[in-house]
PDB file of C-alpha atoms in Angstrom:
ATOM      1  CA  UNK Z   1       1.349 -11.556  18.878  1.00  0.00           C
ATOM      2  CA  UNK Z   2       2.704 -15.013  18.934  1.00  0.00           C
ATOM      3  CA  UNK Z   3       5.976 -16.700  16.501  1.00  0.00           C
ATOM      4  CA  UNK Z   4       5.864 -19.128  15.373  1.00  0.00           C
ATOM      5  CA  UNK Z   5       8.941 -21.406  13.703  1.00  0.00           C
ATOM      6  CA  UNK Z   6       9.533 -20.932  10.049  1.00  0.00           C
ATOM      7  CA  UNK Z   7       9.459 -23.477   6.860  1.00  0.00           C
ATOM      8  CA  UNK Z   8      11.684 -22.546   4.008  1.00  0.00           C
ATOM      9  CA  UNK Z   9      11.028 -24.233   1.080  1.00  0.00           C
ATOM     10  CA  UNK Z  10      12.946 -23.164  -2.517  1.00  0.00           C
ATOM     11  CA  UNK Z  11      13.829 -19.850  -0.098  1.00  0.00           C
ATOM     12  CA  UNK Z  12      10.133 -18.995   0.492  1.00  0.00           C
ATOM     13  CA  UNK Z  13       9.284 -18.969   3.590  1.00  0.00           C
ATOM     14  CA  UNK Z  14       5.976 -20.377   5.944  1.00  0.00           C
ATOM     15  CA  UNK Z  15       5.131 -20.666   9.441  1.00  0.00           C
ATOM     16  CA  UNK Z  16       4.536 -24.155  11.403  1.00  0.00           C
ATOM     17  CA  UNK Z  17       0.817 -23.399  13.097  1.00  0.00           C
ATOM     18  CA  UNK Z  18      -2.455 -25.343  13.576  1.00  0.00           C
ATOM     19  CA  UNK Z  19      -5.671 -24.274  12.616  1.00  0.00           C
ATOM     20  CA  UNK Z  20      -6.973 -22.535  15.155  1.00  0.00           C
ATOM     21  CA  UNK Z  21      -3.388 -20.764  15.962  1.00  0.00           C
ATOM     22  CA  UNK Z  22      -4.087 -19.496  12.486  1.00  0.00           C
ATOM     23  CA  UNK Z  23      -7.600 -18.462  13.824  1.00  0.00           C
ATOM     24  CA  UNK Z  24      -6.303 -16.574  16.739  1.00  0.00           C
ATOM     25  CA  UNK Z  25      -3.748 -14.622  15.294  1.00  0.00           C
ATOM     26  CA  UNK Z  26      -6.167 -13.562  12.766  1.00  0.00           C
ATOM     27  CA  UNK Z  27      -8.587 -11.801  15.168  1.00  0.00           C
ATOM     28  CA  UNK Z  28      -6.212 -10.678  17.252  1.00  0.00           C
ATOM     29  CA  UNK Z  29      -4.558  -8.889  14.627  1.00  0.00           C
ATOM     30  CA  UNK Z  30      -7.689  -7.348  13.524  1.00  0.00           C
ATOM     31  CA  UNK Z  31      -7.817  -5.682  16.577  1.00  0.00           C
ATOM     32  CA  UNK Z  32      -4.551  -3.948  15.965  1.00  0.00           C
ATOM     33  CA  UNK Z  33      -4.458  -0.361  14.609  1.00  0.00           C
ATOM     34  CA  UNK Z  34      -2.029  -1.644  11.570  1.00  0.00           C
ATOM     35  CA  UNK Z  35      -1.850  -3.484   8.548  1.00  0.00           C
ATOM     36  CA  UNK Z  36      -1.058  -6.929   8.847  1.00  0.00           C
ATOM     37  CA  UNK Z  37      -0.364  -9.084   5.671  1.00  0.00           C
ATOM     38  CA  UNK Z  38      -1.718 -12.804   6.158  1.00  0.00           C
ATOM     39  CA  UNK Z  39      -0.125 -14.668   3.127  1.00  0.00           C
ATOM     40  CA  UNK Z  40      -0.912 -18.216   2.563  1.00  0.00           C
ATOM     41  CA  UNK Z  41       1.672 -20.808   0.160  1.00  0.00           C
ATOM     42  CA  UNK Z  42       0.866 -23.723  -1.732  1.00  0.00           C
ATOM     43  CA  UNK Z  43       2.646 -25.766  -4.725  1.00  0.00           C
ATOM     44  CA  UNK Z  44       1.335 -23.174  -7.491  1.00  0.00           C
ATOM     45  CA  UNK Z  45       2.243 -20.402  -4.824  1.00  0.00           C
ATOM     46  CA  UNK Z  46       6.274 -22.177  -3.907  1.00  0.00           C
ATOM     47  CA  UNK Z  47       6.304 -22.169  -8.159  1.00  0.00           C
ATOM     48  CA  UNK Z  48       5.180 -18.695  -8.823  1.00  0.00           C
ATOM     49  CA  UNK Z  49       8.029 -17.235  -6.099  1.00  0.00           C
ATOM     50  CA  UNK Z  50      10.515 -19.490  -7.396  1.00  0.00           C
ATOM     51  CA  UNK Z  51       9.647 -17.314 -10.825  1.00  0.00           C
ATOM     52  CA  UNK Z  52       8.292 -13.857 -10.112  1.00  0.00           C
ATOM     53  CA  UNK Z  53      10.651 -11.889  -7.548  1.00  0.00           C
ATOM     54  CA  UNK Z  54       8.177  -9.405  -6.454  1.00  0.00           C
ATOM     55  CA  UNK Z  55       5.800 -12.568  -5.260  1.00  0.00           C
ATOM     56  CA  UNK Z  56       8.486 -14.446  -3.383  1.00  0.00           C
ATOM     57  CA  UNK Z  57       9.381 -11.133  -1.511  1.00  0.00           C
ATOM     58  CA  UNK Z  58       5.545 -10.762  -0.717  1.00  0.00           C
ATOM     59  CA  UNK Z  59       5.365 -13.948   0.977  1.00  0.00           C
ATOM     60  CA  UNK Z  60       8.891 -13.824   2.517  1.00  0.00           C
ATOM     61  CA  UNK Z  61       7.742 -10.137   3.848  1.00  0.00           C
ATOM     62  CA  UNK Z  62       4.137 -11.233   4.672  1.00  0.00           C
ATOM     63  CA  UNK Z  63       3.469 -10.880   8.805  1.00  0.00           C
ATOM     64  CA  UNK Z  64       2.060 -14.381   8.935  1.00  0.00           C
ATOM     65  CA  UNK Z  65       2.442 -17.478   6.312  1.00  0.00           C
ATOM     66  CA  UNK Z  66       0.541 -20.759   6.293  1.00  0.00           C
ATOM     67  CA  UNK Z  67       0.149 -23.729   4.454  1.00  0.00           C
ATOM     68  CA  UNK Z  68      -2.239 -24.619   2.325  1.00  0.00           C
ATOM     69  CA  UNK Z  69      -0.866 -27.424   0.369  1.00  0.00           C
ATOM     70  CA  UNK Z  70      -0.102 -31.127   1.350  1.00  0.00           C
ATOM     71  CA  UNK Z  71       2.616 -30.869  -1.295  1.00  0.00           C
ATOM     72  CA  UNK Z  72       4.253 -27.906   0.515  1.00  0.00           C
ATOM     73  CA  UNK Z  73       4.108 -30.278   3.735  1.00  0.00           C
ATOM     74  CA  UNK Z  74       6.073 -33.178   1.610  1.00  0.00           C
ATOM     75  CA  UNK Z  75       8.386 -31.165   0.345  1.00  0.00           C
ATOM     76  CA  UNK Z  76       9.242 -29.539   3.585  1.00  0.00           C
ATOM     77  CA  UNK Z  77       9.495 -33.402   4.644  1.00  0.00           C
ATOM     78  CA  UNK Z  78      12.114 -34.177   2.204  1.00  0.00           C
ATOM     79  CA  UNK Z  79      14.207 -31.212   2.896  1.00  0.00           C
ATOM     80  CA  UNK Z  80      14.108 -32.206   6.592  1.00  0.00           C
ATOM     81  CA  UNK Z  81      11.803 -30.446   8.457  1.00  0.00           C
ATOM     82  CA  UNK Z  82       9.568 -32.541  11.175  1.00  0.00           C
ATOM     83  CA  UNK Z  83       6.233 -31.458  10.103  1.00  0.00           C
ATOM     84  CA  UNK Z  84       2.722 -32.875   9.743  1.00  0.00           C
ATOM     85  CA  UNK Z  85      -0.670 -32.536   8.092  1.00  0.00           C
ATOM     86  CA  UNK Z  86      -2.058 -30.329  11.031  1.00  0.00           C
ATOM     87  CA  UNK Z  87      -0.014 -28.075  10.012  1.00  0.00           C
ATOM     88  CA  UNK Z  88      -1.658 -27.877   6.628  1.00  0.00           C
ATOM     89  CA  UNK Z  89      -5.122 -26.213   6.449  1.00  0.00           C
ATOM     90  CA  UNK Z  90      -7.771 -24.696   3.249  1.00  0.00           C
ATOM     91  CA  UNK Z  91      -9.733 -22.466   4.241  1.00  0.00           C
ATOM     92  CA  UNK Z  92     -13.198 -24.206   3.413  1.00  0.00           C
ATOM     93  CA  UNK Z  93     -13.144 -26.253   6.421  1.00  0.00           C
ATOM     94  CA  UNK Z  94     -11.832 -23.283   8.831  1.00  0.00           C
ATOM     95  CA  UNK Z  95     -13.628 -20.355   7.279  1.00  0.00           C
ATOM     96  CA  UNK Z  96     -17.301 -20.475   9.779  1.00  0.00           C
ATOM     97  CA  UNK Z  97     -14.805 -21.243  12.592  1.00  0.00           C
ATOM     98  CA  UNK Z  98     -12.972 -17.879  11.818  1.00  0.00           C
ATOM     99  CA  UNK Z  99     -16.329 -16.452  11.036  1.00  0.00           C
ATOM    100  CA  UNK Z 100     -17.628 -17.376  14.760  1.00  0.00           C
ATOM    101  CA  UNK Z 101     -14.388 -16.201  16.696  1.00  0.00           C
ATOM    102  CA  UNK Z 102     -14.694 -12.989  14.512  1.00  0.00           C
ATOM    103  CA  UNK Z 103     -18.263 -12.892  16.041  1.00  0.00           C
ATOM    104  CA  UNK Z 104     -16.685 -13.510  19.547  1.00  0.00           C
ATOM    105  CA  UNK Z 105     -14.065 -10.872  19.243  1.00  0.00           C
ATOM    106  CA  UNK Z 106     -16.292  -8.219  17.061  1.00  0.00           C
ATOM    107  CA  UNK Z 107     -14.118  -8.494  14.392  1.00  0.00           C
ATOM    108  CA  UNK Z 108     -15.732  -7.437  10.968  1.00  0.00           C
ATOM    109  CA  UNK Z 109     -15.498  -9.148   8.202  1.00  0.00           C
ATOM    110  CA  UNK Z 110     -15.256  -7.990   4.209  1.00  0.00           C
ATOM    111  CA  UNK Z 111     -15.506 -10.754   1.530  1.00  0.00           C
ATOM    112  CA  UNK Z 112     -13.879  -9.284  -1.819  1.00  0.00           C
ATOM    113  CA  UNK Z 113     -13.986 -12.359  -3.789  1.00  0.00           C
ATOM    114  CA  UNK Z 114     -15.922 -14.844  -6.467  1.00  0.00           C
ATOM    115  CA  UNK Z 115     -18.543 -14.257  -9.586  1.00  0.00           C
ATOM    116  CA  UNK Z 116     -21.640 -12.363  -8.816  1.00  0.00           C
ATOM    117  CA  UNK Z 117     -23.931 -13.589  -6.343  1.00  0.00           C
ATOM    118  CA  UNK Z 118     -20.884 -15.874  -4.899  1.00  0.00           C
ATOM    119  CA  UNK Z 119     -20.269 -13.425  -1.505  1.00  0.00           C
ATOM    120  CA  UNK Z 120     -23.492 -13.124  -1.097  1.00  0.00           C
ATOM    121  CA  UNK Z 121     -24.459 -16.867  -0.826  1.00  0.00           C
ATOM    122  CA  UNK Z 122     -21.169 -17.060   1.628  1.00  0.00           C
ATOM    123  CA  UNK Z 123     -22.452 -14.517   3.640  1.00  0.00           C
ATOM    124  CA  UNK Z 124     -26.069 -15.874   4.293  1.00  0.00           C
ATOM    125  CA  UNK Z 125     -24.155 -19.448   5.427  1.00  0.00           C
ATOM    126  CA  UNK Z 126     -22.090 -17.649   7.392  1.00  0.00           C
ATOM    127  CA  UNK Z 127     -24.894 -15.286   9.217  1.00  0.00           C
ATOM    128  CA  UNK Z 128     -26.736 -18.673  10.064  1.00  0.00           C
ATOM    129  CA  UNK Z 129     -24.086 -19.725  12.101  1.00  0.00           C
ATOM    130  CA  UNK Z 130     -22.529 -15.775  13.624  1.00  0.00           C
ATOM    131  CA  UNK Z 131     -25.814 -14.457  13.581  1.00  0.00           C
ATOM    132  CA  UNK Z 132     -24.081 -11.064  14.771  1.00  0.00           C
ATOM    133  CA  UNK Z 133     -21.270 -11.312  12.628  1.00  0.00           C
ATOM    134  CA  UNK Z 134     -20.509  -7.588  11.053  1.00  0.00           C
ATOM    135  CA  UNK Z 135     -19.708  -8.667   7.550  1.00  0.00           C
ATOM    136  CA  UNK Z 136     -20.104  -7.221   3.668  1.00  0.00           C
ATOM    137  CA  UNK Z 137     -18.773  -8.134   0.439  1.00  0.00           C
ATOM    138  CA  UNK Z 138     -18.616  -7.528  -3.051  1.00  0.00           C
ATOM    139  CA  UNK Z 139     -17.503  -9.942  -6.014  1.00  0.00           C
ATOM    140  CA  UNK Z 140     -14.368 -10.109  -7.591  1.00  0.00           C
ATOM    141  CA  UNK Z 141     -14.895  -9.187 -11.361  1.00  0.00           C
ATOM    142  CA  UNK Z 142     -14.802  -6.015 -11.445  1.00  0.00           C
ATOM    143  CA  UNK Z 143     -11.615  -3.919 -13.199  1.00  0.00           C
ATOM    144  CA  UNK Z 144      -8.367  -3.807 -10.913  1.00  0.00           C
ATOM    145  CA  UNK Z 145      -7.692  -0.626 -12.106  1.00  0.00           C
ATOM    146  CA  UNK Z 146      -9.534   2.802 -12.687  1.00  0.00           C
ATOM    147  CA  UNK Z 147     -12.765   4.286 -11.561  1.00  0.00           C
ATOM    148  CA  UNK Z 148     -13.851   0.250 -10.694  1.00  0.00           C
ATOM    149  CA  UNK Z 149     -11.036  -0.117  -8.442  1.00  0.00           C
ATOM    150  CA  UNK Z 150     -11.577   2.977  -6.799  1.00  0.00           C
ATOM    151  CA  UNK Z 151     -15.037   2.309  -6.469  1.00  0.00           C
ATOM    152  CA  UNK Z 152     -14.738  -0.792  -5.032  1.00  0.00           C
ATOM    153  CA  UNK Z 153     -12.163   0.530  -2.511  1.00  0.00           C
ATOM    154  CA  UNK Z 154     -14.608   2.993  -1.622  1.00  0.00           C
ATOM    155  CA  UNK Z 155     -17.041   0.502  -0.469  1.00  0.00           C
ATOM    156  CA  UNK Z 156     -14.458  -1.238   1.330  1.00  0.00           C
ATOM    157  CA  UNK Z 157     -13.654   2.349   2.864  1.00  0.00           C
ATOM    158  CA  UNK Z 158     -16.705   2.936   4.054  1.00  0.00           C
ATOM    159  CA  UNK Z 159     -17.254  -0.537   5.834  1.00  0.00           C
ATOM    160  CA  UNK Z 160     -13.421   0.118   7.871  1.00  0.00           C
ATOM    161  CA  UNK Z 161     -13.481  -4.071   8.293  1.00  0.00           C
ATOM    162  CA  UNK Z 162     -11.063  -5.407  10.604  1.00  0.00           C
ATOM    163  CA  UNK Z 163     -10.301  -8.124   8.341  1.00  0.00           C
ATOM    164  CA  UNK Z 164     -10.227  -8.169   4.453  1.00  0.00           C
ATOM    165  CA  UNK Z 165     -10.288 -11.449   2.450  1.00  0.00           C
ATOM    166  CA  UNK Z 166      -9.367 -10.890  -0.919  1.00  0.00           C
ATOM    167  CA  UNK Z 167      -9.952 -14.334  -3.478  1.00  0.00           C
ATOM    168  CA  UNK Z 168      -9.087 -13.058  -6.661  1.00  0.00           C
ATOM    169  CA  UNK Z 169      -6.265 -16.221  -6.984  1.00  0.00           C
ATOM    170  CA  UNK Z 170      -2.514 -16.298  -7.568  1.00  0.00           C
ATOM    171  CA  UNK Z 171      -0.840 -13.894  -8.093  1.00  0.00           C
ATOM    172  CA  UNK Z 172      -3.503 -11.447  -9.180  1.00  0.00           C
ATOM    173  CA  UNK Z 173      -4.907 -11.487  -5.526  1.00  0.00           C
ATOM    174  CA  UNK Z 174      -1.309 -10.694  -4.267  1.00  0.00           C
ATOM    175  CA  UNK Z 175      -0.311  -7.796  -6.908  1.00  0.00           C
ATOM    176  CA  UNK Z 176      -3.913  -6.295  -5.920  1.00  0.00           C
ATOM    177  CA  UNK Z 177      -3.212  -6.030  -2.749  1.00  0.00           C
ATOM    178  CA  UNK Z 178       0.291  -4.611  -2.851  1.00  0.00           C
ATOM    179  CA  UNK Z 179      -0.747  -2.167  -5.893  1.00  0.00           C
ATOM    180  CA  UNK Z 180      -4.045  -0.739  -3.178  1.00  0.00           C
ATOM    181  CA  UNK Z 181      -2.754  -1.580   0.517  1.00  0.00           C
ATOM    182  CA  UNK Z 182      -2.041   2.084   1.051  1.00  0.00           C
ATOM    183  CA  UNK Z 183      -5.394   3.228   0.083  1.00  0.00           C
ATOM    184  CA  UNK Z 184      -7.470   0.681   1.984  1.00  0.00           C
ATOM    185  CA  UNK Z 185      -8.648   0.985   5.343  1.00  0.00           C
ATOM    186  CA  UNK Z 186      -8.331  -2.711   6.696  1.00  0.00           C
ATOM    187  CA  UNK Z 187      -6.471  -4.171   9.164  1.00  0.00           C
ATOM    188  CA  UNK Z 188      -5.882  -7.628   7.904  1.00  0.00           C
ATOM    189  CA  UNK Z 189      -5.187  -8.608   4.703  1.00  0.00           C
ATOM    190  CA  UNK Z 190      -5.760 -12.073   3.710  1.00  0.00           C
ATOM    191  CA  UNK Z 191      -5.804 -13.387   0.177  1.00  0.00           C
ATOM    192  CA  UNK Z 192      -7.520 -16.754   0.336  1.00  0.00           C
ATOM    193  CA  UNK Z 193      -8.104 -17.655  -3.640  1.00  0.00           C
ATOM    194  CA  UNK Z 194     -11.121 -19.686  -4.597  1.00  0.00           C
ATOM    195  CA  UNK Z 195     -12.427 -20.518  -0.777  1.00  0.00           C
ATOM    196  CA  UNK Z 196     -15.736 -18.962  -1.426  1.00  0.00           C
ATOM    197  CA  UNK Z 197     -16.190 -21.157  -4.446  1.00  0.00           C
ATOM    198  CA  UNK Z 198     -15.772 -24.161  -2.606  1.00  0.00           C
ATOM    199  CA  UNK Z 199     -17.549 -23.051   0.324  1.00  0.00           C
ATOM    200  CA  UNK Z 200     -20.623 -22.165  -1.064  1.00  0.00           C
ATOM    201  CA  UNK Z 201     -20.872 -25.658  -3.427  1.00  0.00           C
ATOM    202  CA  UNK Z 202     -20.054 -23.112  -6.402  1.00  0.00           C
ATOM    203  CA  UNK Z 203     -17.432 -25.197  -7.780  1.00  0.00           C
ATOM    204  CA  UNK Z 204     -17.182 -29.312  -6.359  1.00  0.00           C
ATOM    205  CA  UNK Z 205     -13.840 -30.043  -3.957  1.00  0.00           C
ATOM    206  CA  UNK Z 206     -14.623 -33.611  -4.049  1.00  0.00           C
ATOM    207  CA  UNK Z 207     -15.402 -36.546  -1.598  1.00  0.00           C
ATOM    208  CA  UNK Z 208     -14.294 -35.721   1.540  1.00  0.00           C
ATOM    209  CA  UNK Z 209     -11.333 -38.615   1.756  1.00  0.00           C
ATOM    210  CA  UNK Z 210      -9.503 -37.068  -0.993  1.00  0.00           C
ATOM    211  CA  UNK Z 211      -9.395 -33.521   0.346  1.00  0.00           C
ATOM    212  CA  UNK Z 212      -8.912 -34.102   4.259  1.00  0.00           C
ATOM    213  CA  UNK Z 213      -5.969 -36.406   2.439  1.00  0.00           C
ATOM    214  CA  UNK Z 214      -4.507 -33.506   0.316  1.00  0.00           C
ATOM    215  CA  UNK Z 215      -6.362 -34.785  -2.972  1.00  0.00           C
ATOM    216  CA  UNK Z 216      -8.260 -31.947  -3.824  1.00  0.00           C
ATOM    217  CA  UNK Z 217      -6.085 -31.037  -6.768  1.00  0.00           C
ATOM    218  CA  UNK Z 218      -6.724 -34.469  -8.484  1.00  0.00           C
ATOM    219  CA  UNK Z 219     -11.004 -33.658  -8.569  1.00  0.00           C
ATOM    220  CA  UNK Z 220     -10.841 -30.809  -9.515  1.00  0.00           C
ATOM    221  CA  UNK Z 221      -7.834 -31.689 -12.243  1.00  0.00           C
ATOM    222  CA  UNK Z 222     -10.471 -34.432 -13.554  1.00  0.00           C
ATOM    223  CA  UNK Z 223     -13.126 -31.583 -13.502  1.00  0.00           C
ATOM    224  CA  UNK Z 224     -11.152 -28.566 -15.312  1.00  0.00           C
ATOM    225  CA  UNK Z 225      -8.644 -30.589 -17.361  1.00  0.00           C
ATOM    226  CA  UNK Z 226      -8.498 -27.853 -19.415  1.00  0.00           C
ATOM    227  CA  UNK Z 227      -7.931 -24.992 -17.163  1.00  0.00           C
ATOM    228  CA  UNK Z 228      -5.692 -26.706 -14.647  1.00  0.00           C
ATOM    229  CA  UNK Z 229      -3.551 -29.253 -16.402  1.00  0.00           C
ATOM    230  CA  UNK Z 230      -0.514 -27.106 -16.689  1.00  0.00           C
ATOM    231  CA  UNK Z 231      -0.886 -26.358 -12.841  1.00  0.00           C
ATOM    232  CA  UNK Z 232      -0.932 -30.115 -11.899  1.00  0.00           C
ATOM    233  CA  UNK Z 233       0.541 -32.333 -14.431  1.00  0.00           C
ATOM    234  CA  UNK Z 234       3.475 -30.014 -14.881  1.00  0.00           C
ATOM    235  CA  UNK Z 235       3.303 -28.002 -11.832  1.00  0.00           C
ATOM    236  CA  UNK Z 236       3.862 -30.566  -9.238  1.00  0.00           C
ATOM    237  CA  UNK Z 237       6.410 -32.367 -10.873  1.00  0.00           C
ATOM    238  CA  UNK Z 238       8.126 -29.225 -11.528  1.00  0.00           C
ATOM    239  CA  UNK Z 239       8.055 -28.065  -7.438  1.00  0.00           C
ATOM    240  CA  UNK Z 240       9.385 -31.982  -6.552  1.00  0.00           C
ATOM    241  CA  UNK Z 241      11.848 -31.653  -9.015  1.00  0.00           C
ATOM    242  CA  UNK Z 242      13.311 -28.892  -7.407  1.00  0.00           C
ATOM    243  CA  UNK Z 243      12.741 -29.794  -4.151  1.00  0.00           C
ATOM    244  CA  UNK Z 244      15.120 -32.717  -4.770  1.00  0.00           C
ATOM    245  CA  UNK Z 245      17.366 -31.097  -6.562  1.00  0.00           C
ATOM    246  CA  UNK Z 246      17.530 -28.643  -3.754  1.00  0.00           C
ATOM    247  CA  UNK Z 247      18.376 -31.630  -1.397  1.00  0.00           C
ATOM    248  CA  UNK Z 248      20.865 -33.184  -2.996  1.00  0.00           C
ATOM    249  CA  UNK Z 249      22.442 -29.426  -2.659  1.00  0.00           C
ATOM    250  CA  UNK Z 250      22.091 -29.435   0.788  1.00  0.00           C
ATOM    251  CA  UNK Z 251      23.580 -32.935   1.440  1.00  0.00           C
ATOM    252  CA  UNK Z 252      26.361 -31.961  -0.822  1.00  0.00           C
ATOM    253  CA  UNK Z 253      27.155 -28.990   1.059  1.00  0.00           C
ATOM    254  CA  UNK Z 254      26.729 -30.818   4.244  1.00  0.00           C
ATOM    255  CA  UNK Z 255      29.154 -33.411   3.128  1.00  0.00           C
ATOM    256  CA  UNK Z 256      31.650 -31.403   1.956  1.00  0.00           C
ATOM    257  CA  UNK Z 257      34.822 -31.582   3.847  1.00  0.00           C
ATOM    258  CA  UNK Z 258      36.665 -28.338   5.678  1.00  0.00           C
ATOM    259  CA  UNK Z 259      39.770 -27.938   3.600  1.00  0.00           C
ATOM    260  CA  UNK Z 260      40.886 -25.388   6.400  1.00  0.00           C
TER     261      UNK Z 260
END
């Protein structure tokens, strides 16, 4: 399997790829005969491991880490790190290119995500494109615990996919898989949050210049003002405040002189 260099942002960690090296390692992990964790970090991700131990060591112990967050990219700007918006992806615009190379590679595919009715949509748009794509799914309310987890497992079970993508959203997503990987027979494990919702026209991203921009958060902050103020208009602020004042650090350190 390829490396790839690492990001470390507020000391969690993510790995400088493209798209389609995201894509590859993917498949060719679900060929493997293990488990292989494919973690993903945004803003609301970098502030829930600056908070919650157990989810910064899931990331930081994750096989692969990408970005999924323009903020992530700035941030790993102003700490110093050359990197660029193609190294920032969402999975809505990758997800029927990683359905067609799981096609190429006969990878299967389980979608364990959404409301009712959500995975299925996905998986009709994606069977129009990999007509001989192996892929199930089930939604994503059912109980996380009990004879509902276990039954959903079951399904999962039966199916043996090579790749398992779990949208469930931070950190619930995350503690689900840690709480279950032992008694699920996957290969990959990749938590991808609301992608499902988006791709299917479920829930509205927005005109296309603000998301291929890294503007998503602002529609669907105007949208769900609600739900997702606290995220945004305290969240972000919150991650650049630290970011700076994690910069400053480092310069201070760096200037420091050797008293030896």
């Amino acid at each position: 399997m390829q490396k790839f260099s690492e990001v470390k942002v507020l000391n969690t960690r993510f790995h400088k790829l493209t798209v389609q090296d995201l894509i590859n390692y993917i498949v060719e992990a679900g060929k493997l005969d293990k488990k292989t964790i494919v973690a993903h970090v945004n803003v609301r991700g970098i502030n829930f491991a600056y908070q919650l131990p157990w989810y910064c060591n899931f990331i930081n112990n994750a096989d692969l880490v990408f970005c999924d967050g323009i903020g992530v990219i700035l941030g790993a700007k102003i700490l110093g790190y050359e990197i660029g918006s193609m190294h920032r992806m969402t999975c809505p615009d990758y997800i029927e290119n990683l359905a067609l190379a799981c096609e190429q590679h006969n990878c299967s595919l389980f979608l364990l995500a959404g409301s009712p009715g959500i995975t299925d949509k996905a998986i009709k748009k994606l069977q129009a494109i990999a007509p001989n794509l192996s892929i199930e799914g089930h939604h994503g309310y059912f109980d996380k615990n009990g004879s509902g987890n276990d039954s959903v497992i079951e399904k999962i079970n039966r199916f043996k996919p090579d790749i398992l993508y779990i949208g469930f959203g931070m950190p619930l997503q995350e503690r689900w898989i840690l709480d279950n990987l032992d008694k699920i027979e996957a290969r990959v494990f990749l938590p991808l949050g609301a992608c499902l919702d988006f791709y299917t026209d479920s829930v509205y991203r927005g005109p296309q210049w603000l998301t291929d921009n890294g503007f998503e958060w602002l529609t669907r902050l105007i949208t769900e003002p609600t739900r997702l103020w606290e995220r945004y208009v305290v969240g972000n602020p919150l991650f650049l405040y630290r970011v700076f004042k994690q910069r400053i650090t480092q310069g201070m350190i760096q200037n420091c002189p050797d008293k030896r």
